Tab-separated table of C-alpha atoms and ligand atoms in Angstrom:
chain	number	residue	atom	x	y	z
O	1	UNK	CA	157.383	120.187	110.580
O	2	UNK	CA	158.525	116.296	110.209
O	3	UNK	CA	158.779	115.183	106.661
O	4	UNK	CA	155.927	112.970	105.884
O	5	UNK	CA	157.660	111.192	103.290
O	6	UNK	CA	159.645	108.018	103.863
O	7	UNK	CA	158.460	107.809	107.562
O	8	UNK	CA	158.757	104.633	108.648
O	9	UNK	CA	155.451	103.076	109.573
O	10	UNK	CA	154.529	102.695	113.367
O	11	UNK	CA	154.730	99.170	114.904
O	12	UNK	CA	156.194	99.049	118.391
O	13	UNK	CA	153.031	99.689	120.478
O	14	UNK	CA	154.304	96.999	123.191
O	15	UNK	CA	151.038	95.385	124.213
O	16	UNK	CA	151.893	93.506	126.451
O	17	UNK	CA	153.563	95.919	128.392
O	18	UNK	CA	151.111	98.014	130.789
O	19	UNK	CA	151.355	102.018	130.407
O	20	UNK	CA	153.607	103.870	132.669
O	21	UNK	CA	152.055	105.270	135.632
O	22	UNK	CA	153.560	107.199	138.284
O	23	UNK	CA	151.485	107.562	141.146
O	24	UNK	CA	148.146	108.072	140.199
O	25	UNK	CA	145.974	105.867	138.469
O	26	UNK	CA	144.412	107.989	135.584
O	27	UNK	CA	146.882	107.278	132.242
O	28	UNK	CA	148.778	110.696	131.685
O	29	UNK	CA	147.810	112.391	135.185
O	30	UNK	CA	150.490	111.900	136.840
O	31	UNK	CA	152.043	114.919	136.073
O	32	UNK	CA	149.145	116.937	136.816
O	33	UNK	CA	148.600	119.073	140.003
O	34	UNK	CA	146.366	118.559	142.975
O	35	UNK	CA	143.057	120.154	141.552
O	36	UNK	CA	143.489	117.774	138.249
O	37	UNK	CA	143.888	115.272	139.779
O	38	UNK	CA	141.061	115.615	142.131
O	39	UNK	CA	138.909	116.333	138.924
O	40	UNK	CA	139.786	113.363	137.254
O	41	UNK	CA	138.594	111.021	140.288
O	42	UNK	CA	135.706	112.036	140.051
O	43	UNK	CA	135.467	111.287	136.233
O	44	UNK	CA	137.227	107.809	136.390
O	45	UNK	CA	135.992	106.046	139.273
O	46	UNK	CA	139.529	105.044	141.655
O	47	UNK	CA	138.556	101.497	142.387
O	48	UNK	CA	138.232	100.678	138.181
O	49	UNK	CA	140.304	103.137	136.618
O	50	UNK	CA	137.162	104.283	134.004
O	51	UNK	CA	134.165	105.977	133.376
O	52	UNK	CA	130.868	106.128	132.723
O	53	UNK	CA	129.838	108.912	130.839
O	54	UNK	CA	126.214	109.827	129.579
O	55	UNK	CA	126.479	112.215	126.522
O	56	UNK	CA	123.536	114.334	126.178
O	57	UNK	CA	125.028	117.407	124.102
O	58	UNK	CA	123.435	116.186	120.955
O	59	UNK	CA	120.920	118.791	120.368
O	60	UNK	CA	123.074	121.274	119.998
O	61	UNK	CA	123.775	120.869	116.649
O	62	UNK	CA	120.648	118.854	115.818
O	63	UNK	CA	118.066	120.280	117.976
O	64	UNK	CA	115.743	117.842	120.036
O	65	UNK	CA	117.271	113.909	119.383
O	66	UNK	CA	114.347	111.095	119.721
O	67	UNK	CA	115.346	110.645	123.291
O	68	UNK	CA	115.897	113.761	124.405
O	69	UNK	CA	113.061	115.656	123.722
O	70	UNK	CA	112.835	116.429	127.614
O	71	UNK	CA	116.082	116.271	129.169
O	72	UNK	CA	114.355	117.118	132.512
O	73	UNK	CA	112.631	114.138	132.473
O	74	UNK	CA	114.866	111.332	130.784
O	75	UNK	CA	118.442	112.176	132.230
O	76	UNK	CA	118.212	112.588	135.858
O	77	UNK	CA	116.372	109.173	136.533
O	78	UNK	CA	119.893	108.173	134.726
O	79	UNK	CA	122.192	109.691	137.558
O	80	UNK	CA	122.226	106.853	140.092
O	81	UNK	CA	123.539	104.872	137.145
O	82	UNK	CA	126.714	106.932	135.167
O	83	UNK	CA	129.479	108.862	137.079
O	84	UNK	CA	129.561	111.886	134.610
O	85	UNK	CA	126.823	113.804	132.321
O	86	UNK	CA	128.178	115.276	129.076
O	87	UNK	CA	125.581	118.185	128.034
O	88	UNK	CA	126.087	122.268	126.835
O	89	UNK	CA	126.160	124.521	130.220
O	90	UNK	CA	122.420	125.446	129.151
O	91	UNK	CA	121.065	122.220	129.148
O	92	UNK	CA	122.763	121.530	132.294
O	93	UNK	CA	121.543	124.659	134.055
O	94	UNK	CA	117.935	124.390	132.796
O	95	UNK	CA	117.348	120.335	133.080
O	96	UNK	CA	120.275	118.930	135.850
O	97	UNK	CA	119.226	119.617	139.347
O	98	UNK	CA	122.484	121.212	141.105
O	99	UNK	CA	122.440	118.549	144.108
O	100	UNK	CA	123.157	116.176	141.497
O	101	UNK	CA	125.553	113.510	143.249
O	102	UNK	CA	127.611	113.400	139.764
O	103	UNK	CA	130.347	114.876	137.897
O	104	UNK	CA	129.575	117.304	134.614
O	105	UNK	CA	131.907	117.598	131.435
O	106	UNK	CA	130.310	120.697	129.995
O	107	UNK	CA	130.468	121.043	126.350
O	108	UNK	CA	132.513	124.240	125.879
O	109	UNK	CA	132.547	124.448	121.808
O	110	UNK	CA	129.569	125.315	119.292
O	111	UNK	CA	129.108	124.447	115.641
O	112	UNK	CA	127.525	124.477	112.511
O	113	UNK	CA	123.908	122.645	112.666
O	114	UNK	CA	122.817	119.769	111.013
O	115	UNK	CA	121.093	122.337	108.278
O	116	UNK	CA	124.775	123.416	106.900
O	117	UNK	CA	125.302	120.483	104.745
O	118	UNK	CA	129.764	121.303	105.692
O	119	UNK	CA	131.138	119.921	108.354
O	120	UNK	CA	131.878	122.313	110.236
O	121	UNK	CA	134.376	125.126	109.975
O	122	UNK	CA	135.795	124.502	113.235
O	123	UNK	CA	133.143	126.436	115.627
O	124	UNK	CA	134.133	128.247	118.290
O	125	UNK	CA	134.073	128.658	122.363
O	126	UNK	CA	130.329	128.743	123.794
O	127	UNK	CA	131.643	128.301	127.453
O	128	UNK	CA	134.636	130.077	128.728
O	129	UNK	CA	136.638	128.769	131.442
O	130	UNK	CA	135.088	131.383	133.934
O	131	UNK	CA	131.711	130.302	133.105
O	132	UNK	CA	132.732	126.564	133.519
O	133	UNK	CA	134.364	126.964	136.901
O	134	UNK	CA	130.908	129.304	137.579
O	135	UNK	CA	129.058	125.736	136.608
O	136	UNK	CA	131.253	123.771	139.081
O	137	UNK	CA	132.430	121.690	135.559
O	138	UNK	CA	134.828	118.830	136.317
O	139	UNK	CA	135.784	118.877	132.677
O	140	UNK	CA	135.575	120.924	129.609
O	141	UNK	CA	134.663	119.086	126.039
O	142	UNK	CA	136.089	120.667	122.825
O	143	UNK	CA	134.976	118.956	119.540
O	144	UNK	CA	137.597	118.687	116.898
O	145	UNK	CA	137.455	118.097	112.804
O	146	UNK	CA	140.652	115.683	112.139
O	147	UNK	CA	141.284	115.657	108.466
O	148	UNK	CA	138.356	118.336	107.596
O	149	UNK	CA	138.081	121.491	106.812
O	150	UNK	CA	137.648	122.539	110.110
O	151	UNK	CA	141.101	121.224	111.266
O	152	UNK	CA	143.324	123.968	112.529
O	153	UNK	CA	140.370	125.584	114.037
O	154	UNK	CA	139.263	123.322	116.247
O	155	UNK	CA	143.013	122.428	117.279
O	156	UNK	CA	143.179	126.215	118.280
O	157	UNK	CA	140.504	125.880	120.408
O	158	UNK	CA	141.185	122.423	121.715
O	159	UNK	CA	145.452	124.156	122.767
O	160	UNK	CA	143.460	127.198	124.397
O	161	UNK	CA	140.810	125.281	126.367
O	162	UNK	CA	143.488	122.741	127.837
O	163	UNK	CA	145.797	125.839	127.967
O	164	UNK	CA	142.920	127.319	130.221
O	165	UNK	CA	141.665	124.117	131.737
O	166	UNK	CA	145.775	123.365	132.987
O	167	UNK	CA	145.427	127.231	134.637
O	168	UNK	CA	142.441	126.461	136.623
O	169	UNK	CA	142.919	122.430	137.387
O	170	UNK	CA	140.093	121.610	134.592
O	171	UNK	CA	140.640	118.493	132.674
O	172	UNK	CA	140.074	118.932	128.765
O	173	UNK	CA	137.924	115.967	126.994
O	174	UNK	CA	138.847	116.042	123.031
O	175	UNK	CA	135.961	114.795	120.921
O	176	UNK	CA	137.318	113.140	117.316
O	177	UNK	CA	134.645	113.694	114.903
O	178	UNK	CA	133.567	111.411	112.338
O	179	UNK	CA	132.043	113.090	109.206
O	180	UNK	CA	130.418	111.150	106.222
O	181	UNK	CA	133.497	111.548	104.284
O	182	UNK	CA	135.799	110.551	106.620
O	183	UNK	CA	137.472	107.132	107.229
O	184	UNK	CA	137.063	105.075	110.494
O	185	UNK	CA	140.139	103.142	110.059
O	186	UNK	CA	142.553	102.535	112.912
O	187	UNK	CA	144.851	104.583	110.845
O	188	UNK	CA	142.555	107.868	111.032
O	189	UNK	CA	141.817	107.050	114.638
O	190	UNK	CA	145.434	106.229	115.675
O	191	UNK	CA	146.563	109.828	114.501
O	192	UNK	CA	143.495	111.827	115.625
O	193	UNK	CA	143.587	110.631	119.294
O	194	UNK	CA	147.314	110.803	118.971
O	195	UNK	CA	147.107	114.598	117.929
O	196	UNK	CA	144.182	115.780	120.120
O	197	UNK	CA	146.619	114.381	123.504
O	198	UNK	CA	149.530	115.674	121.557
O	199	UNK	CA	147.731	119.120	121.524
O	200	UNK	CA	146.735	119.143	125.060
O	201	UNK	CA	143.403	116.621	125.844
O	202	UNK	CA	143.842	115.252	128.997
O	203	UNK	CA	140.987	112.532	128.046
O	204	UNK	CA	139.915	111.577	124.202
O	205	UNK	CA	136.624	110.558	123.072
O	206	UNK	CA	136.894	108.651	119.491
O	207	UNK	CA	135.232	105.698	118.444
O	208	UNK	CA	135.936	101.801	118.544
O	209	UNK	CA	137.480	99.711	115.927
O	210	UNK	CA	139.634	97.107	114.345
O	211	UNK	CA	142.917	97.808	115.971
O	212	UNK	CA	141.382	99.693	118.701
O	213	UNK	CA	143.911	98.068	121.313
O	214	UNK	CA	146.830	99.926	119.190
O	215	UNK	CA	145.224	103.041	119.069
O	216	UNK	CA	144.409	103.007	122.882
O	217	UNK	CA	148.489	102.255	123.610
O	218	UNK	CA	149.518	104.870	121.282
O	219	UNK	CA	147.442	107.605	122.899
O	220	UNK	CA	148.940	108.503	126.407
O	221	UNK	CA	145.505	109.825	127.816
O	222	UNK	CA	142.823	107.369	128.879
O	223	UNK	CA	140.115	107.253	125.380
O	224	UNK	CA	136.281	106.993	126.293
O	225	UNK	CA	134.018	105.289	123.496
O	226	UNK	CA	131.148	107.395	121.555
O	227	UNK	CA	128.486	104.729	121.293
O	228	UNK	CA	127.255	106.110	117.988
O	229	UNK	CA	124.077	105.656	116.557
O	230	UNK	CA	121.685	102.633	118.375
O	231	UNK	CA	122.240	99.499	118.303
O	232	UNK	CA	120.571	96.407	119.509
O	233	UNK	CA	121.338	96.360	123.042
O	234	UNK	CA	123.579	93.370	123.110
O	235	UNK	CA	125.786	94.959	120.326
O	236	UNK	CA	126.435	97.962	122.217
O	237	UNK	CA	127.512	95.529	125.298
O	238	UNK	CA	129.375	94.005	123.147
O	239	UNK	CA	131.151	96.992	121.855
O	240	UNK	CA	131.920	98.753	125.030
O	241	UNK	CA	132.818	95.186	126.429
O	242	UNK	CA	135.842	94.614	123.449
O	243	UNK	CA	136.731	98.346	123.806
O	244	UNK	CA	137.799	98.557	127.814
O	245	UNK	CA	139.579	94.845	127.185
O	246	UNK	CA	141.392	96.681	123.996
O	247	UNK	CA	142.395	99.934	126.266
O	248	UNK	CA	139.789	101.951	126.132
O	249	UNK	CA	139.134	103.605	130.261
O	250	UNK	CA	134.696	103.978	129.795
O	251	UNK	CA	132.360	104.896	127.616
O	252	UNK	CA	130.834	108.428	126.449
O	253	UNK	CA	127.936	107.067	125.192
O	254	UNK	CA	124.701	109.079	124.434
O	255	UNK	CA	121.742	107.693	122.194
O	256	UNK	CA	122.679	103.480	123.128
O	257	UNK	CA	120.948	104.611	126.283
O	258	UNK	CA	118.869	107.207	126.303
O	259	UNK	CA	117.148	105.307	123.354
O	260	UNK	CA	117.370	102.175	124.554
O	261	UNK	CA	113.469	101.165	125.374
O	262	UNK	CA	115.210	100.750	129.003
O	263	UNK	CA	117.612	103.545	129.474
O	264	UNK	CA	117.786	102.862	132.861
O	265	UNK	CA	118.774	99.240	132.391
O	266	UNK	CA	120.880	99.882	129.832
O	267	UNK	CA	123.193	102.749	131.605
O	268	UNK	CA	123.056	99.684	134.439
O	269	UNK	CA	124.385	97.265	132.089
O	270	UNK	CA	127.152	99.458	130.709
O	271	UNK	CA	128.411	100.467	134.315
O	272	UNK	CA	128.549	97.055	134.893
O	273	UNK	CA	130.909	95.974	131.438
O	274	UNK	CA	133.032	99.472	132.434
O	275	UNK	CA	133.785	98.753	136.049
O	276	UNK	CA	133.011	95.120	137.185
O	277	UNK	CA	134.332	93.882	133.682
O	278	UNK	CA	130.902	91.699	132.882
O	279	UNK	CA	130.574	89.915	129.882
O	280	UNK	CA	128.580	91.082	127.348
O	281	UNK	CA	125.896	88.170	128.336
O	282	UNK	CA	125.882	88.893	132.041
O	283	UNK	CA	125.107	92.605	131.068
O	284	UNK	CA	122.486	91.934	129.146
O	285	UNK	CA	121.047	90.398	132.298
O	286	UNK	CA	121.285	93.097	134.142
O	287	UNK	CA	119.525	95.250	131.289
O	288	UNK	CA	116.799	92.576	131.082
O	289	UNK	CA	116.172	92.225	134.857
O	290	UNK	CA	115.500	96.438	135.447
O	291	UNK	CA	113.725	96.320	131.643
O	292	UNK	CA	110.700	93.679	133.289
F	1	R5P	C1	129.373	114.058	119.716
F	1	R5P	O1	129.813	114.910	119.062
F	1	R5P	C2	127.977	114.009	120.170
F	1	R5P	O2	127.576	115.240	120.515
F	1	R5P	C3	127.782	113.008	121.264
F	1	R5P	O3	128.320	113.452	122.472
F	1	R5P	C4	128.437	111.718	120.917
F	1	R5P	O4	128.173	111.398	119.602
F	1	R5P	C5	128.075	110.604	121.892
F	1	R5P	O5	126.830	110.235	121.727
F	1	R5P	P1	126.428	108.911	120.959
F	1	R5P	O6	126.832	107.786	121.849
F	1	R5P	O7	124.964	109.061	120.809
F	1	R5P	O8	127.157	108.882	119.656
C-alpha cells in the first residue's frame, strides 16, 4: 500500500484540457467491448453524451418514500421523460411494464434499514448477475460506504459485480454514500469517486459540490448527480445545471422529481438542463408550462 504520509497534495487536474477519448463517446468506455458499449448508449444518450436517470430504489431501505407510495402509478407516466429507471429488480418486475421504451439500472446490493441506527455494514448482493441479465438490466448499481464502517465490504462487492458485469457486457453504477457523520467536502468526494472507478465502476453516482469540476476530471468514468433530499424546484435546476457545466455526464435523481408537485414537469425540465444544456431559468419554464 502507498504511504499516506508526506504525499504530495493533488493539483494538476488540467481543466482546460478535455478527457481522452478514443472512439467512443462515454468517458472510460473506450476500452470496453461491443456489448458495453452498446449498454452504455442506451444509458447516456449519443447525441449529448449524458443521462437522465430516475432513482426509485429508495424504499428499500426506508420502505414506502412520500412519493412513492405506488410506484405503479407515479413512475411510468415518468418514462417518456428520463432515459433510465434506477429501482430493486422487485420493484421493477412488480410496477415497470416490460414494453417499457427505457433502459433499467437494477439495484443489485441490499442493506441495513433505516431502523438500524449504523450505517450499514456493507450489505450484500440481492441480484446476481444471472438474475440481472434474466431482467434484461442495462446496468447493475452497487452502493458503497467510503470512510464507514462498511468500507471493505461494499468495495468487495462493488470488484465482484464489475468483475461479473465486465463477463457479461453489464456496466457497473457505484453509488458513494453520504452518512450523517460523514463529510461532503470535495476532498471526501474526490477520493470516493476516485476509488469506486479505481475498483471497477464503469459510471459513479456521488453528489455535487464546491470543487465538483475537479472531482469530475479526476474520476475517469462519467459521475451522475444524486439530487438528494427536495428542493425548491429552481434549486435543483440549478444544481444539476452547475454540475453537467462542472463535468458531471446526467443526473440520478430520485425524490427532486417524484416529489416535485409536477413530477412530470420537473423530469421535463431536468432532461432539458442534461441534454439541450438550458439554463436554469429556461427550465423552469418548461417545468411551469407542463405544471398549468
Ligand atoms: C441512494 O442510495 C438512494 O437510494 C437514491 O437512489 C439516491 O439517493 C437518489 O435519489 P435522491 O435524488 O432522492 O437522493
Amino acid at each position: 500500500m502507498a504511504d499516506a504520509i508526506g504525499n504530495k497534495a493533488a493539483h494538476d487536474y488540467h481543466l482546460d484540457i478535455p478527457p481522452v477519448r478514443d472512439g467512443f463517446y462515454v468517458k472510460g468506455a473506450a476500452h470496453c467491448d461491443w456489448g458495453m458499449q452498446n449498454r452504455m448508449a442506451r444509458l447516456f444518450n449519443p447525441k449529448s453524451g449524458n443521462a437522465v436517470m430516475l432513482a426509485f430504489d429508495h424504499g428499500y431501505i426506508m420502505g414506502p418514500t412520500a412519493g412513492l407510495e405506488r410506484i405503479d402509478l407515479v413512475i411510468p407516466p415518468l418514462i417518456p421523460h428520463v432515459d433510465v429507471l434506477m429501482g430493486t429488480k422487485g420493484v421493477i418486475r412488480a410496477c415497470i411494464p416490460p414494453s417499457a421504451p427505457v433502459a433499467k439500472c437494477v439495484r443489485v446490493t441490499y442493506d441495513t434499514t433505516v431502523l438500524f441506527d449504523e450505517m450499514s455494514n456493507g450489505g450484500g448482493i440481492a441480484c446476481d448477475v444471472e438474475n440481472a441479465i434474466r431482467m434484461n438490466a442495462d446496468c447493475m448499481a452497487v452502493q458503497t460506504f467510503i470512510g464507514a464502517p462498511g468500507e471493505s465490504r461494499s468495495l468487495e462487492l462493488l470488484a465482484r459485480t464489475a468483475d461479473a458485469g465486465a463477463r457479461y457486457g453489464i456496466p457497473t453504477l457505484g453509488v458513494v454514500a453520504v452518512g450523517k457523520q460523514m463529510e461532503r467536502t470535495e476532498k471526501f468526494f474526490l477520493l470516493a469517486t476516485r476509488v469506486l472507478a479505481e475498483n471497477g465502476a464503469n459510471i459513479v453516482k456521488s453528489y455535487y459540490c464546491d470543487g465538483f469540476e475537479r472531482v469530475a476530471a479526476a474520476c475517469p468514468v462519467p459521475i451522475v448527480i444524486a439530487g438528494g433530499k427536495k428542493l425548491p424546484e429552481a434549486d435543483a435546476l440549478e444544481m444539476a445545471y452547475r454540475a453537467i457545466q462542472d463535468g458531471a455526464h446526467g443526473v440520478d435523481m430520485g425524490r427532486n422529481i417524484f416529489q416535485s408537485d409536477c413530477p412530470e414537469g420537473m423530469a421535463a425540465a431536468i432532461g432539458k438542463v442534461v441534454h439541450e444544456h438550458y439554463t436554469p431559468q429556461q427550465a423552469l419554464e418548461v417545468y411551469q408550462e407542463i405544471k398549468h
